[in-house]
PDB file of C-alpha atoms and ligand atoms in Angstrom:
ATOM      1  CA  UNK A   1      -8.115   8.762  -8.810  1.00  0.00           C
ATOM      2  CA  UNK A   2      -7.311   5.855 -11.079  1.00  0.00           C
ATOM      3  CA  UNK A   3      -3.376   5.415 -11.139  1.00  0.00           C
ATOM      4  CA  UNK A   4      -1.823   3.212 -14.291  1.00  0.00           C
ATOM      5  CA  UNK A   5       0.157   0.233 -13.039  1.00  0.00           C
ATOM      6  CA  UNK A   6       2.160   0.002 -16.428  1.00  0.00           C
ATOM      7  CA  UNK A   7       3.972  -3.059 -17.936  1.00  0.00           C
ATOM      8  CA  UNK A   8       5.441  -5.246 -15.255  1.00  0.00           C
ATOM      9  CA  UNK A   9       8.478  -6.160 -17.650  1.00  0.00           C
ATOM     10  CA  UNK A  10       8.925  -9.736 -16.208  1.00  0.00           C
ATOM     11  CA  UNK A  11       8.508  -8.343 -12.218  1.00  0.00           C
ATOM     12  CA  UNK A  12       6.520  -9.689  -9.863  1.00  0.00           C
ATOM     13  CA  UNK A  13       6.761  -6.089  -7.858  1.00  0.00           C
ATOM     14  CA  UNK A  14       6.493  -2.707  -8.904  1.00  0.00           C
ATOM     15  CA  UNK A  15       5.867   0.813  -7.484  1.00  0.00           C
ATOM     16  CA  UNK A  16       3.803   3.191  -9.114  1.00  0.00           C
ATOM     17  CA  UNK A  17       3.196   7.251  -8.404  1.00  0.00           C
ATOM     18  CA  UNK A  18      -0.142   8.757  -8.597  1.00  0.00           C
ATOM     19  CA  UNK A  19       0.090  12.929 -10.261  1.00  0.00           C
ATOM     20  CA  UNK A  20      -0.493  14.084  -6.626  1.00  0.00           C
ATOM     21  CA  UNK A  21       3.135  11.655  -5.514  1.00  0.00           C
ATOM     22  CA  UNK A  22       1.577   9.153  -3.808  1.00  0.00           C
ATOM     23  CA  UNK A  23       3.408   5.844  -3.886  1.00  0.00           C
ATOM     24  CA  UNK A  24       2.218   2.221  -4.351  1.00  0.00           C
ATOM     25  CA  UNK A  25       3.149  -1.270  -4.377  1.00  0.00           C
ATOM     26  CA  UNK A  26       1.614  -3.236  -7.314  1.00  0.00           C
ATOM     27  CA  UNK A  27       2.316  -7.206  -6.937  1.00  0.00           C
ATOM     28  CA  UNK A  28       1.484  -9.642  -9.390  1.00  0.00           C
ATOM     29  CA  UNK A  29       0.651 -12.718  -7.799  1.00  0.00           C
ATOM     30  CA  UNK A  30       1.475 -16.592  -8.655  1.00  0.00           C
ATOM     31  CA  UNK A  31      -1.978 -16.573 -10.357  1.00  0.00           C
ATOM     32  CA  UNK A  32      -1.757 -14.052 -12.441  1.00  0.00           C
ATOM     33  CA  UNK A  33      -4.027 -11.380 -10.285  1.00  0.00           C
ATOM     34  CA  UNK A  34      -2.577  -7.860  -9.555  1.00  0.00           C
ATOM     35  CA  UNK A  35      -2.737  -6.321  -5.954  1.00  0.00           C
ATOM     36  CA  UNK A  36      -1.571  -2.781  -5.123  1.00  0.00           C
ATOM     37  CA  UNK A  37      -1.135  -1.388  -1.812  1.00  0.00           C
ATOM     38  CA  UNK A  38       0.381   1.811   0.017  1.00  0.00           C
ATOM     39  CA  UNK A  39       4.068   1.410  -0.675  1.00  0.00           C
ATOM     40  CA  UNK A  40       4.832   2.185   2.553  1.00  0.00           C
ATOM     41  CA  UNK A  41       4.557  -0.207   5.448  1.00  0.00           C
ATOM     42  CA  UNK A  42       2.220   1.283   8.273  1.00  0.00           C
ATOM     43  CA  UNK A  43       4.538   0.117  11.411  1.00  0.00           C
ATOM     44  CA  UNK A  44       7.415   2.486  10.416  1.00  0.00           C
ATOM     45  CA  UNK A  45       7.292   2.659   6.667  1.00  0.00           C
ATOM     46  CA  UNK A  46       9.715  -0.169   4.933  1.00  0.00           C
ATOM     47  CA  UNK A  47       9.124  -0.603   1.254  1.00  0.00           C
ATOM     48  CA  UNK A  48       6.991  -3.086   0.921  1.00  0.00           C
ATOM     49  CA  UNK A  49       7.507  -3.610  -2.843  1.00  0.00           C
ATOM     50  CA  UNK A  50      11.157  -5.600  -1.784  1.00  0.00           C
ATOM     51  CA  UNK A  51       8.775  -7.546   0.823  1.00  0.00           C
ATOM     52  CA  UNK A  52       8.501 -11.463   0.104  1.00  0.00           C
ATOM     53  CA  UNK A  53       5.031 -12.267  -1.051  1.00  0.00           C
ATOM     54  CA  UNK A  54       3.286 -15.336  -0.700  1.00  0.00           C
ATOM     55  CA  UNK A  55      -0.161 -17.048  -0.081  1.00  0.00           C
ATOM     56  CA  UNK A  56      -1.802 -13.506  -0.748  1.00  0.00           C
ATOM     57  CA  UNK A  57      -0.013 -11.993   1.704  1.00  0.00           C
ATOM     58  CA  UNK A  58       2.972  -9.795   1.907  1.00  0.00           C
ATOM     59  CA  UNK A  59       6.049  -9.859   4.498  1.00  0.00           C
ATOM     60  CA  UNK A  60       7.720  -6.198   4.996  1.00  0.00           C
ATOM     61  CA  UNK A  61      11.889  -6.246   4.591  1.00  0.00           C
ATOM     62  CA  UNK A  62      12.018  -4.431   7.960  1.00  0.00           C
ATOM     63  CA  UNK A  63      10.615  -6.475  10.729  1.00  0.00           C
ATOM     64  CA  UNK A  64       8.744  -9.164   8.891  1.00  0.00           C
ATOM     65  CA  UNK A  65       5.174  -8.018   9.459  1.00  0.00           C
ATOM     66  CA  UNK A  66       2.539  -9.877   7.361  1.00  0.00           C
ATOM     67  CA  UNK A  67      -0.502  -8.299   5.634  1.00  0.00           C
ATOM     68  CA  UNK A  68      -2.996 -10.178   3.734  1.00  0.00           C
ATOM     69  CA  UNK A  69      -3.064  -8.245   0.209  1.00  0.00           C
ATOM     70  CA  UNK A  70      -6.975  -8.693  -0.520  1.00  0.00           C
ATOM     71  CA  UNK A  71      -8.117  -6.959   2.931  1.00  0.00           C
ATOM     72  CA  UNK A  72      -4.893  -5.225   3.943  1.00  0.00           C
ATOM     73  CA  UNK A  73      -5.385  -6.836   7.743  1.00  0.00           C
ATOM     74  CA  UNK A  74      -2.143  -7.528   9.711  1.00  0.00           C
ATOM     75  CA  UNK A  75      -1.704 -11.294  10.279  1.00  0.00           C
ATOM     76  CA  UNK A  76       0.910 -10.441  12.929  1.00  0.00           C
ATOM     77  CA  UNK A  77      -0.568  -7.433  15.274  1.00  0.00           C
ATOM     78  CA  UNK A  78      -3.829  -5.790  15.459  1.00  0.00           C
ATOM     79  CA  UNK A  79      -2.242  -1.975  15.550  1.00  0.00           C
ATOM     80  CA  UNK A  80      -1.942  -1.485  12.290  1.00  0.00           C
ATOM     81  CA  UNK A  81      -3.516  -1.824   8.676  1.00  0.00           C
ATOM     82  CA  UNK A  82      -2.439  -1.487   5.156  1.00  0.00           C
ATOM     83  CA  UNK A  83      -4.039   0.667   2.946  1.00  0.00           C
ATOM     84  CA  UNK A  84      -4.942  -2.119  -0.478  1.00  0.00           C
ATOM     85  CA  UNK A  85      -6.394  -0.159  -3.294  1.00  0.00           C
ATOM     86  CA  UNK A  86      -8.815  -2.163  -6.058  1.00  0.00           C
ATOM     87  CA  UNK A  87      -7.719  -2.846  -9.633  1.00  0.00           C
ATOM     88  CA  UNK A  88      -9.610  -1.754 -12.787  1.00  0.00           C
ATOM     89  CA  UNK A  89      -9.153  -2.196 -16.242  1.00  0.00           C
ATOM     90  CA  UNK A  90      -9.903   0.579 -18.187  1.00  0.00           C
ATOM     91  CA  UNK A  91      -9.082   0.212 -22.236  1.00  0.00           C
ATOM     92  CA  UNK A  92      -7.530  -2.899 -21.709  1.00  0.00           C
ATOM     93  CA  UNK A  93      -4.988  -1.638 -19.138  1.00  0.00           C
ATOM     94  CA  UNK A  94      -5.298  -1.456 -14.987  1.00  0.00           C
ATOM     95  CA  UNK A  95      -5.466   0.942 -12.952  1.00  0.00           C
ATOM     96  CA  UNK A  96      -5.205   1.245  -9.370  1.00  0.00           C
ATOM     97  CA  UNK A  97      -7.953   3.045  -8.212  1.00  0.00           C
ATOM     98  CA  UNK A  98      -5.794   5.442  -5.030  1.00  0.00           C
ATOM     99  CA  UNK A  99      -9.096   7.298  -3.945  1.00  0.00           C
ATOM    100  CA  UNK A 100      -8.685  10.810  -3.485  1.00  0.00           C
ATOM    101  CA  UNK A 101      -5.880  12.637  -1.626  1.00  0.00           C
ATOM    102  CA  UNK A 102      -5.352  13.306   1.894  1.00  0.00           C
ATOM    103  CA  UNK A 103      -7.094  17.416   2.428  1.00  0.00           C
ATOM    104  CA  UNK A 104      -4.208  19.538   2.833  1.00  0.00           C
ATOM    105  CA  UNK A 105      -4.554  20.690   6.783  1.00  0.00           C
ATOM    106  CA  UNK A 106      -3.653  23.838   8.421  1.00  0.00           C
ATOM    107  CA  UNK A 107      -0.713  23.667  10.961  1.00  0.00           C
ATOM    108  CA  UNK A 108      -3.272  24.239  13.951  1.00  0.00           C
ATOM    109  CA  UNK A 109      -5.914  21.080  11.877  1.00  0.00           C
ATOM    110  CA  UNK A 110      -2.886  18.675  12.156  1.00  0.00           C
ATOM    111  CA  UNK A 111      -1.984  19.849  16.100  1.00  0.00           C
ATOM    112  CA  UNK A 112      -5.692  19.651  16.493  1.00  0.00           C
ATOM    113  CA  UNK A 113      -5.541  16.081  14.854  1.00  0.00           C
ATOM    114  CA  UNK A 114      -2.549  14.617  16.694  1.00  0.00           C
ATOM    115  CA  UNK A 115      -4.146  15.925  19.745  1.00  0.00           C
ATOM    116  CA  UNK A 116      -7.445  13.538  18.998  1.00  0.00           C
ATOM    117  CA  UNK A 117      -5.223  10.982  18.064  1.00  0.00           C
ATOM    118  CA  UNK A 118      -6.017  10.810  14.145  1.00  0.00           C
ATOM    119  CA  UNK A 119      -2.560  11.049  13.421  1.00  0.00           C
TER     120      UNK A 119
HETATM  121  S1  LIG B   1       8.380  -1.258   8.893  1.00  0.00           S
HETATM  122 FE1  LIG B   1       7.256  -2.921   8.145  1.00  0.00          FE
HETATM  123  S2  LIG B   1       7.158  -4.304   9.778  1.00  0.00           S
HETATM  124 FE2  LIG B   1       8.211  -2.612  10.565  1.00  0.00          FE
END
């Protein structure tokens, strides 16, 4: 699912909403290259889009985890990973290509899931 990232209007940090209501962080870096990630941070979800970002890497508001924006790995545990989506341009505007949804699960597929540890 492509997502458009829009006119930045002089930001260097945006969020964007994909039809299904996703949410992203789109950061426009010193050089001029766009990143977009999950908006939320994986440790407990702090909006990453207020983070400070430098070096190709942002720092979440909350409790000042790092994640490198081109891979998504966490410079500052191994637990978690951030979700960083490529950029395309399409007619001369980009998109953030999101992937597909997450499959809607049944109440018993998510017990089933956080039983196994998937979630
Ligand atoms: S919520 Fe982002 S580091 Fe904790």
């Amino acid at each position: 699912m492509l997502v458009p990232l829009g006119d930045p209007a002089g930001r260097s940090a945006w969020t964007v909403e994909s039809p299904d209501g996703r949410q992203f962080a789109v950061f426009l870096l010193d050089d001029g290259s766009v990143r977009v990630s999950d908006a939320g941070c994986p440790h407990r979800g702090g909006p990453l889009v207020e983070g400070r970002v430098r070096d190709g890497e942002v720092r979440c508001p909350w409790h000042w985890y790092r994640f490198d924006l081109d891979t998504g790995e966490c410079r500052t545990t191994d637990q978690h990973h951030l979700a960083v989506h490529p950029v395309v341009e399409r007619d001369g505007e980009l998109d953030a290509d999101v992937g597909d949804p997450p499959p809607v699960l049944s109440w018993s597929e998510r017990l089933r899931a956080h039983a196994q540890g998937d979630s």
